[in-house]
Coordinates of C-alpha atoms in Angstrom, one line a residue:
Chain A
M1 CA -4.0 -118.6 -22.3
F2 CA -7.5 -118.4 -22.8
Y3 CA -7.7 -115.3 -19.9
L4 CA -4.9 -114.0 -21.3
I5 CA -6.7 -113.3 -24.6
Q6 CA -9.8 -112.0 -22.7
L7 CA -7.2 -109.6 -20.9
L8 CA -6.2 -108.4 -23.9
N9 CA -10.0 -108.0 -25.5
A10 CA -10.8 -106.4 -22.3
V11 CA -8.5 -104.0 -22.3
Q12 CA -8.4 -102.5 -26.3
Y13 CA -12.6 -101.9 -25.7
G14 CA -11.9 -100.5 -22.8
L15 CA -9.1 -98.4 -24.5
L16 CA -11.4 -97.1 -27.4
L17 CA -14.1 -96.9 -24.8
F18 CA -11.7 -93.9 -23.4
L19 CA -11.5 -92.9 -26.6
L20 CA -15.3 -92.1 -26.8
S21 CA -15.7 -90.9 -23.7
S22 CA -13.1 -88.5 -22.4
G23 CA -14.3 -86.1 -25.2
L24 CA -18.0 -86.8 -23.8
T25 CA -16.4 -86.2 -20.0
L26 CA -15.3 -83.7 -20.6
I27 CA -17.2 -81.7 -22.5
F28 CA -19.5 -82.3 -20.0
G29 CA -17.4 -80.9 -17.6
I30 CA -16.5 -77.9 -18.9
M31 CA -18.7 -76.7 -21.1
G32 CA -22.1 -78.1 -18.7
V33 CA -23.9 -80.0 -22.1
I34 CA -24.7 -83.7 -21.5
N35 CA -24.1 -84.9 -25.2
L36 CA -25.9 -87.4 -26.5
A37 CA -24.6 -87.2 -29.8
H38 CA -21.8 -88.7 -28.8
G39 CA -21.5 -91.9 -30.6
S40 CA -23.4 -90.3 -33.6
F41 CA -19.8 -89.1 -34.1
Y42 CA -18.6 -92.8 -33.4
M43 CA -20.9 -94.1 -36.4
V44 CA -19.5 -91.6 -38.1
G45 CA -16.2 -92.0 -38.0
A46 CA -16.8 -95.4 -39.1
Y47 CA -19.1 -94.6 -42.1
L48 CA -16.6 -92.2 -43.1
T49 CA -13.5 -94.6 -43.2
Y50 CA -16.1 -96.9 -44.6
W51 CA -16.7 -94.7 -47.8
L52 CA -13.2 -93.4 -47.9
S53 CA -10.7 -96.9 -47.6
K54 CA -13.7 -97.8 -50.4
M55 CA -12.8 -95.1 -52.6
T56 CA -9.4 -94.9 -51.5
G57 CA -8.3 -98.2 -51.2
S58 CA -6.7 -97.0 -48.4
L59 CA -7.5 -97.7 -44.4
W60 CA -4.4 -95.6 -43.6
F61 CA -5.5 -92.7 -46.0
A62 CA -9.2 -93.2 -44.9
I63 CA -8.7 -92.5 -40.8
P64 CA -6.8 -89.7 -40.6
I65 CA -9.3 -87.8 -42.8
G66 CA -12.3 -89.5 -41.6
T67 CA -11.4 -87.7 -38.5
A68 CA -10.1 -84.4 -39.6
I69 CA -13.7 -84.4 -41.6
A70 CA -15.4 -85.0 -38.2
F71 CA -13.3 -82.0 -36.8
A72 CA -14.7 -80.1 -38.8
I73 CA -18.2 -81.1 -38.9
G74 CA -17.9 -80.3 -34.6
L75 CA -16.5 -77.2 -34.7
L76 CA -18.8 -76.4 -37.1
L77 CA -21.6 -78.0 -34.6
E78 CA -20.2 -76.3 -31.9
T79 CA -20.0 -72.4 -33.4
T80 CA -23.6 -73.0 -34.7
I81 CA -25.6 -75.0 -32.6
I82 CA -24.2 -76.3 -29.5
R83 CA -22.8 -72.3 -28.1
R84 CA -26.7 -71.9 -27.3
L85 CA -26.4 -74.6 -25.1
Y86 CA -23.8 -73.3 -22.4
R87 CA -26.7 -71.1 -20.7
R88 CA -29.5 -73.5 -20.9
D89 CA -31.5 -76.1 -19.5
H90 CA -30.2 -80.1 -20.0
L91 CA -33.5 -80.1 -21.0
Y92 CA -33.3 -78.3 -24.0
Q93 CA -29.7 -80.0 -24.2
V94 CA -31.2 -83.3 -24.2
L95 CA -33.7 -82.2 -26.8
L96 CA -31.2 -81.1 -28.7
T97 CA -28.7 -83.7 -28.9
F98 CA -31.1 -86.1 -29.1
G99 CA -32.3 -84.6 -32.4
L100 CA -29.1 -84.6 -33.7
I101 CA -29.0 -88.3 -33.0
L102 CA -32.0 -88.5 -35.5
V103 CA -30.4 -86.3 -38.0
F104 CA -27.5 -88.4 -38.5
E105 CA -29.2 -91.9 -38.7
E106 CA -31.3 -90.2 -41.6
L107 CA -28.9 -89.0 -42.9
R108 CA -26.7 -92.2 -42.2
S109 CA -29.7 -93.7 -44.4
I110 CA -29.5 -91.2 -46.7
F111 CA -26.0 -91.2 -47.9
F112 CA -25.1 -95.1 -47.2
G113 CA -28.5 -97.7 -46.9
D114 CA -29.6 -99.3 -44.0
E115 CA -27.1 -102.0 -44.4
V116 CA -24.2 -103.7 -42.4
H117 CA -20.7 -103.1 -43.8
G118 CA -18.1 -105.0 -43.8
V119 CA -14.0 -102.7 -43.6
A120 CA -10.9 -104.7 -44.3
V121 CA -7.9 -105.0 -42.0
P122 CA -4.8 -103.6 -43.8
E123 CA -2.7 -106.4 -45.4
V124 CA 0.2 -105.4 -43.5
L125 CA -1.8 -105.5 -39.6
N126 CA -4.3 -109.0 -41.0
F127 CA -2.5 -111.6 -39.1
S128 CA -2.3 -113.4 -35.7
I129 CA 0.0 -114.0 -33.2
P130 CA -0.2 -118.0 -32.6
L131 CA -0.8 -118.6 -28.5
T132 CA -1.1 -122.3 -28.2
E133 CA -2.2 -125.0 -31.0
T134 CA -5.5 -123.6 -31.7
L135 CA -5.0 -119.7 -29.8
S136 CA -4.0 -116.5 -31.6
Y137 CA -4.3 -113.5 -31.0
P138 CA -5.1 -111.0 -34.3
V139 CA -2.1 -108.1 -34.3
Y140 CA -5.0 -105.5 -35.8
R141 CA -6.4 -105.6 -32.0
L142 CA -2.8 -105.3 -31.3
F143 CA -2.5 -102.2 -32.8
I144 CA -5.2 -100.6 -32.0
T145 CA -4.6 -100.9 -28.2
A146 CA -1.3 -99.4 -28.6
V147 CA -2.5 -96.9 -30.8
C148 CA -4.7 -95.8 -28.0
L149 CA -2.5 -96.5 -25.5
A150 CA -0.3 -93.6 -27.3
I151 CA -3.4 -91.2 -28.1
A152 CA -4.2 -91.8 -23.9
A153 CA -0.9 -90.7 -23.4
L154 CA -0.6 -87.8 -25.7
L155 CA -4.5 -86.5 -24.0
Y156 CA -2.5 -86.8 -20.8
F157 CA 0.4 -84.7 -21.3
V158 CA -1.5 -82.1 -22.9
I159 CA -4.3 -81.7 -20.2
H160 CA -1.6 -81.8 -16.4
K161 CA 1.4 -81.3 -18.8
T162 CA 1.3 -77.7 -21.3
R163 CA -0.2 -74.4 -20.8
A164 CA -2.9 -75.3 -22.8
G165 CA -3.8 -78.3 -20.1
M166 CA -3.8 -75.5 -17.1
M167 CA -6.5 -73.4 -19.1
I168 CA -8.2 -76.1 -20.0
R169 CA -8.6 -77.4 -16.3
A170 CA -9.2 -73.5 -15.1
G171 CA -12.2 -73.0 -17.6
N172 CA -12.9 -76.7 -16.3
S173 CA -13.6 -75.2 -12.7
N174 CA -14.1 -72.0 -13.0
P175 CA -14.9 -70.4 -17.3
E176 CA -15.3 -66.8 -15.8
M177 CA -12.6 -66.6 -14.1
A178 CA -10.4 -67.6 -16.8
S179 CA -12.2 -65.6 -19.3
A180 CA -10.9 -62.2 -16.6
L181 CA -7.3 -64.0 -17.4
G182 CA -7.9 -63.3 -20.8
V183 CA -8.5 -67.0 -22.0
N184 CA -10.5 -67.0 -24.8
I185 CA -13.2 -69.0 -24.0
P186 CA -15.1 -69.4 -26.4
L187 CA -13.0 -70.7 -28.8
L188 CA -11.4 -73.4 -25.9
F189 CA -15.0 -74.5 -25.7
A190 CA -15.2 -74.7 -29.7
A191 CA -11.6 -76.2 -29.5
V192 CA -12.3 -78.9 -26.8
F193 CA -15.5 -79.7 -28.6
A194 CA -13.5 -80.4 -31.8
V195 CA -11.2 -82.7 -30.7
G196 CA -14.1 -84.3 -28.0
I197 CA -15.7 -85.3 -32.0
A198 CA -12.3 -85.8 -32.8
L199 CA -11.7 -88.6 -30.4
A200 CA -14.9 -90.8 -30.6
A201 CA -14.5 -90.6 -34.5
F202 CA -10.9 -91.7 -34.7
A203 CA -12.5 -94.4 -32.5
G204 CA -14.9 -95.7 -34.6
A205 CA -12.6 -95.2 -37.6
I206 CA -9.9 -97.3 -36.4
A207 CA -12.0 -99.9 -34.7
A208 CA -13.9 -99.9 -37.9
P209 CA -12.0 -103.6 -39.3
V210 CA -13.4 -105.2 -36.4
T211 CA -16.8 -104.3 -35.8
S212 CA -19.1 -103.9 -38.5
V213 CA -20.3 -100.6 -39.4
A214 CA -24.2 -100.4 -38.8
P215 CA -26.7 -98.6 -38.1
G216 CA -27.3 -97.5 -34.9
M217 CA -23.9 -98.5 -33.9
G218 CA -23.1 -95.2 -32.0
N219 CA -26.2 -95.5 -29.9
Q220 CA -25.1 -98.7 -28.4
V221 CA -21.5 -97.0 -27.4
L222 CA -23.7 -94.1 -26.5
I223 CA -24.8 -95.9 -23.5
V224 CA -21.8 -97.5 -22.3
C225 CA -19.8 -94.2 -22.5
L226 CA -22.3 -92.8 -19.9
V227 CA -21.5 -95.5 -17.7
V228 CA -17.5 -94.1 -18.9
V229 CA -18.7 -90.7 -17.5
V230 CA -20.3 -91.5 -14.3
I231 CA -18.1 -93.9 -13.3
G232 CA -14.9 -92.5 -14.3
G233 CA -16.5 -88.8 -12.3
I234 CA -17.5 -86.2 -14.8
G235 CA -15.3 -83.6 -16.2
S236 CA -12.0 -86.4 -15.4
I237 CA -9.6 -87.3 -17.4
N238 CA -8.4 -89.9 -15.3
G239 CA -11.3 -91.0 -13.9
A240 CA -12.5 -91.7 -17.1
M241 CA -9.4 -93.7 -18.0
I242 CA -9.3 -96.3 -15.2
A243 CA -13.1 -96.3 -15.6
S244 CA -12.8 -97.7 -19.3
L245 CA -10.7 -100.2 -18.2
L246 CA -13.0 -101.3 -15.7
I247 CA -15.7 -101.7 -17.6
G248 CA -13.9 -103.5 -20.6
L249 CA -12.8 -106.2 -17.7
A250 CA -16.8 -105.9 -16.1
D251 CA -17.8 -106.1 -19.2
T252 CA -15.5 -109.7 -20.7
L253 CA -15.5 -111.1 -17.5
G254 CA -19.6 -110.8 -17.0
K255 CA -19.7 -113.0 -20.6
I256 CA -17.1 -115.0 -19.0
L257 CA -18.4 -116.1 -15.6
A258 CA -22.0 -115.3 -16.1
P259 CA -22.4 -115.2 -19.5
E260 CA -26.5 -115.0 -18.8
Y261 CA -26.6 -112.4 -17.0
S262 CA -23.2 -110.6 -18.5
G263 CA -25.0 -107.6 -19.7
V264 CA -26.0 -106.0 -16.7
A265 CA -22.6 -106.5 -15.1
V266 CA -21.3 -103.0 -16.1
Y267 CA -24.7 -101.4 -14.4
L268 CA -24.1 -103.0 -11.3
L269 CA -20.3 -102.0 -11.1
M270 CA -21.6 -98.2 -11.8
A271 CA -24.6 -99.3 -8.7
A272 CA -21.6 -100.2 -6.7
I273 CA -19.1 -96.6 -7.9
L274 CA -21.9 -94.6 -7.3
L275 CA -23.0 -96.1 -4.0
W276 CA -19.3 -96.1 -2.5
R277 CA -17.6 -93.0 -4.4
P278 CA -20.8 -91.2 -6.2
Q279 CA -18.8 -87.9 -6.7
G280 CA -16.9 -90.2 -9.2
L281 CA -13.1 -92.3 -8.8
G282 CA -11.6 -89.0 -10.6
N283 CA -13.1 -85.9 -8.8
K284 CA -12.4 -85.7 -4.7
S285 CA -15.8 -85.0 -2.6
Chain B
M1 CA -12.7 -36.7 -17.5
S2 CA -9.1 -36.4 -19.9
A3 CA -7.5 -38.3 -22.0
A4 CA -5.4 -40.2 -19.7
N5 CA -8.2 -41.8 -18.1
L6 CA -6.9 -46.0 -18.5
L7 CA -10.8 -46.4 -17.7
E8 CA -13.9 -44.7 -18.3
A9 CA -17.6 -45.5 -17.6
R10 CA -20.3 -43.2 -18.3
G11 CA -23.9 -43.5 -17.7
L12 CA -23.5 -47.0 -16.7
H13 CA -27.1 -49.6 -16.2
S14 CA -26.7 -53.0 -14.9
Y15 CA -29.4 -55.5 -14.7
Y16 CA -28.9 -58.6 -12.2
G17 CA -31.5 -60.7 -13.3
A18 CA -34.6 -58.1 -13.6
S19 CA -33.8 -56.2 -11.0
H20 CA -31.5 -53.0 -12.1
I21 CA -28.7 -52.1 -9.8
L22 CA -26.6 -49.9 -11.1
H23 CA -28.4 -46.4 -11.9
G24 CA -26.1 -44.4 -14.3
I25 CA -22.6 -44.6 -13.0
D26 CA -19.2 -42.5 -14.4
F27 CA -16.8 -44.0 -13.5
A28 CA -13.4 -43.8 -14.2
V29 CA -9.2 -44.9 -13.6
G30 CA -6.5 -42.8 -14.3
T31 CA -3.1 -44.7 -15.1
G32 CA -1.2 -45.1 -11.3
E33 CA -4.3 -44.0 -9.9
V34 CA -5.4 -45.8 -6.6
V35 CA -9.5 -46.0 -6.4
G36 CA -11.0 -47.3 -3.7
L37 CA -14.4 -48.2 -4.4
M38 CA -16.9 -48.1 -0.7
G39 CA -20.7 -49.0 0.1
R40 CA -23.1 -51.1 1.8
N41 CA -23.4 -54.8 0.8
G42 CA -25.8 -55.1 -2.2
M43 CA -25.1 -51.5 -4.1
G44 CA -23.6 -52.6 -7.0
K45 CA -19.7 -52.9 -5.8
T46 CA -19.2 -55.5 -7.5
T47 CA -21.8 -55.2 -10.2
L48 CA -19.9 -52.5 -11.0
L49 CA -16.4 -54.3 -11.1
R50 CA -17.6 -56.9 -12.8
T51 CA -19.4 -54.6 -15.6
L52 CA -16.2 -52.9 -16.3
L53 CA -14.8 -56.5 -16.9
G54 CA -17.3 -57.3 -19.4
L55 CA -18.6 -60.4 -17.1
V56 CA -22.3 -58.4 -16.4
P57 CA -23.8 -57.2 -19.6
A58 CA -24.0 -53.1 -19.2
R59 CA -27.7 -52.2 -20.9
Q60 CA -27.3 -48.8 -20.8
G61 CA -23.7 -46.3 -20.6
E62 CA -20.7 -47.2 -22.1
V63 CA -17.1 -48.2 -21.1
R64 CA -14.0 -47.6 -22.3
I65 CA -9.8 -48.6 -21.9
D66 CA -7.6 -45.6 -23.7
G67 CA -10.8 -44.0 -25.5
R68 CA -11.5 -47.5 -27.0
I69 CA -15.3 -48.2 -26.5
M70 CA -15.5 -51.6 -25.1
T71 CA -18.7 -52.0 -24.2
N72 CA -19.7 -55.7 -23.8
A73 CA -16.6 -56.6 -25.0
A74 CA -16.0 -60.5 -24.1
P75 CA -14.1 -60.3 -21.0
H76 CA -10.8 -61.6 -22.1
R77 CA -10.6 -58.7 -24.8
I78 CA -10.7 -56.5 -21.6
A79 CA -8.3 -58.4 -19.7
R80 CA -5.6 -58.7 -22.9
Q81 CA -6.3 -54.9 -22.3
G82 CA -4.2 -55.0 -19.1
V83 CA -7.1 -55.5 -16.6
A84 CA -7.2 -57.9 -14.2
Y85 CA -9.6 -59.3 -11.6
V86 CA -9.1 -60.4 -7.8
P87 CA -12.3 -61.3 -7.0
E88 CA -14.6 -61.6 -4.3
G89 CA -14.0 -65.1 -2.7
R90 CA -11.0 -65.6 -4.8
G91 CA -11.4 -67.6 -7.7
I92 CA -8.5 -69.7 -6.9
F93 CA -8.5 -72.9 -9.3
A94 CA -9.1 -75.8 -7.1
N95 CA -8.5 -77.9 -9.5
L96 CA -4.4 -76.2 -10.6
S97 CA -1.3 -76.6 -8.2
V98 CA -0.5 -72.4 -6.8
R99 CA 2.4 -73.0 -9.5
E100 CA 0.0 -73.9 -11.9
N101 CA -2.9 -71.3 -11.1
L102 CA 0.2 -68.2 -11.9
L103 CA 1.1 -70.1 -14.7
M104 CA -1.8 -70.2 -16.6
A105 CA -2.5 -66.7 -16.7
A106 CA 1.2 -65.7 -17.7
R107 CA 1.3 -62.9 -20.7
P108 CA 3.8 -60.0 -21.5
A109 CA 1.7 -56.8 -21.1
A110 CA -0.4 -55.4 -24.5
D111 CA 2.8 -53.2 -24.5
G112 CA 5.3 -56.0 -24.5
N113 CA 6.3 -56.0 -21.3
T114 CA 7.1 -58.0 -18.6
L115 CA 7.7 -56.3 -15.7
W116 CA 5.9 -59.0 -13.1
T117 CA 7.7 -62.7 -13.9
F118 CA 7.0 -66.3 -12.1
E119 CA 10.3 -65.5 -10.2
R120 CA 8.9 -62.1 -9.5
V121 CA 5.5 -62.5 -7.8
L122 CA 7.1 -65.3 -5.6
D123 CA 9.7 -62.6 -4.6
T124 CA 6.8 -60.7 -3.7
F125 CA 4.4 -63.1 -2.2
P126 CA 7.3 -66.0 -0.5
R127 CA 4.3 -68.2 1.0
L128 CA 3.3 -69.2 -2.5
A129 CA 6.7 -70.2 -3.1
E130 CA 7.0 -72.7 -0.3
R131 CA 3.8 -74.2 -0.9
L132 CA 4.1 -74.7 -5.5
D133 CA 2.5 -78.1 -5.6
H134 CA 0.2 -77.5 -3.4
G135 CA -3.6 -77.6 -5.1
G136 CA -5.1 -74.7 -4.7
Q137 CA -7.9 -75.4 -2.3
Q138 CA -5.2 -76.9 0.2
L139 CA -4.4 -73.0 0.8
S140 CA -5.3 -71.0 3.9
G141 CA -8.0 -68.1 2.9
G142 CA -5.3 -65.6 2.9
E143 CA -2.6 -67.3 1.1
Q144 CA -4.9 -67.5 -1.3
Q145 CA -6.0 -64.3 -1.9
M146 CA -2.3 -64.0 -1.9
L147 CA -2.4 -66.6 -5.3
A148 CA -5.3 -64.1 -6.7
I149 CA -3.3 -60.7 -6.7
G150 CA -0.7 -63.2 -7.9
R151 CA -2.2 -64.3 -10.3
A152 CA -3.8 -60.8 -11.6
L153 CA 0.3 -59.6 -11.8
M154 CA 1.0 -62.6 -14.5
T155 CA -0.9 -60.8 -16.4
N156 CA 1.5 -57.6 -16.1
P157 CA -1.7 -55.0 -15.8
R158 CA -2.5 -52.0 -16.6
L159 CA -5.1 -52.0 -13.9
L160 CA -5.6 -54.2 -11.1
I161 CA -9.6 -54.6 -9.7
L162 CA -9.7 -55.8 -6.6
D163 CA -13.2 -57.0 -4.3
E164 CA -12.7 -57.4 -1.2
A165 CA -9.3 -57.6 -0.7
T166 CA -9.0 -58.3 2.8
E167 CA -12.9 -59.8 3.6
G168 CA -12.7 -63.0 5.9
L169 CA -9.0 -63.0 6.9
A170 CA -7.5 -62.3 10.2
P171 CA -6.4 -59.4 10.9
L172 CA -2.1 -59.7 10.8
I173 CA -3.3 -61.1 7.5
A174 CA -5.0 -58.3 6.5
R175 CA -2.1 -56.0 7.4
E176 CA 0.6 -58.0 5.4
I177 CA -2.3 -57.8 2.4
W178 CA -2.4 -53.9 2.1
R179 CA 1.2 -53.8 2.6
I180 CA 1.6 -55.9 -0.4
L181 CA -0.7 -53.4 -2.2
D182 CA 1.1 -50.7 -1.1
R183 CA 3.9 -52.4 -2.0
I184 CA 2.5 -52.8 -5.3
R185 CA 1.3 -49.6 -6.2
A186 CA 4.6 -48.0 -4.9
S187 CA 6.1 -50.4 -7.0
A188 CA 3.7 -50.1 -10.1
I189 CA 3.3 -46.2 -10.8
A190 CA 6.8 -45.9 -12.0
A191 CA 5.0 -48.4 -15.1
G192 CA 1.9 -46.5 -14.3
V193 CA -0.8 -49.0 -13.4
A194 CA -3.7 -48.3 -11.6
I195 CA -6.0 -50.1 -8.8
V196 CA -9.4 -50.1 -8.0
V197 CA -10.1 -51.7 -4.7
V198 CA -13.6 -53.0 -2.9
D199 CA -12.8 -53.1 1.4
K200 CA -14.6 -52.5 4.0
N201 CA -11.8 -51.4 6.4
F202 CA -11.9 -47.6 5.6
A203 CA -8.9 -46.8 7.0
A204 CA -6.9 -49.0 5.4
L205 CA -8.1 -48.0 2.1
S206 CA -8.2 -44.4 2.5
A207 CA -4.1 -44.9 2.9
I208 CA -4.0 -46.0 -0.2
A209 CA -6.0 -45.1 -2.4
N210 CA -6.0 -41.2 -4.4
R211 CA -9.7 -41.0 -4.5
N212 CA -12.3 -42.4 -2.8
L213 CA -15.9 -43.4 -4.2
I214 CA -19.0 -44.1 -2.1
L215 CA -21.6 -46.1 -4.3
V216 CA -25.6 -46.3 -2.9
K217 CA -28.0 -48.0 -4.9
G218 CA -26.1 -48.0 -7.4
R219 CA -25.3 -44.8 -7.7
I220 CA -22.1 -42.5 -6.8
V221 CA -23.2 -40.7 -3.8
F222 CA -19.4 -38.6 -3.0
E223 CA -16.7 -38.5 -4.9
G224 CA -13.5 -37.4 -3.4
S225 CA -9.7 -38.1 -1.5
G226 CA -9.9 -39.5 2.1
S227 CA -9.2 -36.9 4.2
E228 CA -12.8 -35.1 2.4
L229 CA -14.5 -38.1 3.1
K230 CA -13.3 -37.5 6.6
A231 CA -14.2 -34.2 6.4
Q232 CA -18.7 -34.8 6.7
P233 CA -18.9 -38.0 9.5
E234 CA -22.4 -37.4 8.6
L235 CA -21.5 -39.7 4.9
M236 CA -19.9 -41.9 6.5
Q237 CA -21.9 -42.5 9.8
Q238 CA -25.0 -43.0 7.3
H239 CA -23.3 -44.8 3.8
L240 CA -20.8 -46.5 5.5
G241 CA -21.6 -46.7 9.3
I242 CA -18.6 -45.4 10.6

């Protein structure tokens, strides 16, 4: 039973990572931009949810509105700033998106202060399923897992089964050729960026009740998300899914089996996969 | 240059990095016309095509489609005016299946006609029909070129631009490509589709083209029919090495 709970936690963490890193890997793969500020949107999503749920008293209102606001911010950022980076060297991208991290942290400090906040689990989901006499599993975590799975399925469907998905993959493979066939590449890029940002913010929003809403929370997840992108293969959604779940398992198992070394489990996994498949799990060599 | 010109360029100057590639090109394609573009490597053929398509910026001069100025318009806007591109190296999307390579490009023409459907493209290229679920990178060179042409036709173009139409293909396959282009031309003229094609095979090119151009160092040094060109063997010798 103990292991079932750990497995459920690993899957829930992995799926949350997938929501975060799917956007990051698409943005990196399609536009070639390393968006270091991606984790900041995890934070933005969590803080917006904290603020909106305090204002309205409803998490069900706070999550979609917060995600929509993040989408709008993503669209604004892409059209004003990020767009200028596509033809630039990675150094410019890293500098500018690192600058964005500082801006978002400062804005967070101005508007919300530097304290740690909590978001209440909504009433209907605020109970646990008893597994044994002493162990039980909170339903809200199962809810996160289910919602993440649904979004992952939707993402898979859009990318692999729809014409928009074909255009996204074509743009990933050869944006110039896609544009010469009539695909509006600037619009496609803006949409992919904003959706990626919205997914990161959504992850922060839905996870807010089970994590603390705290300064710097985006930077911690950013590192792990970059590991997901590397393991899964740049630009590969399927790879990101496998990598996220692997990291969820490695992190959880590491904490159980070798708690004093748990911090390195994820990086050992990355090193092993890099040696075996340098192009990542989701990409062909 | 008459109003019937589908695409028209005047005084075009383009650069590749710091080097000046096109030196004031005047170029026009009429409705349903087939133009052959010739010249040795590095003379600016690809840069000319890419400038017309909006993929390389024109520093000077203008490009008009249907008389409307489209100089340095976004490539997708030019494409949506009915210009389709089959690039050198085919530009197949390796991560898409053959079916997806075709479907992603599907679009009615600017005037709404859908002469070229998925079925019609497969009728024209039966070999693609057998490989619909193959990945783009699993095809042979000839099949890739058929896919690139089929994909371009899926956009229901009025102007088809092919760069190095048969480069790197076995002679038998190259002959098949020419036969298909001839069939597209024959079937297309009624619908008013024009073709601009770059190739090294003068005989095959002049057999299909109404007009031939020779490009030397970013300037047009000859413009005329295939028979006019054949009458000037010194031109062919000097600029094409034939």
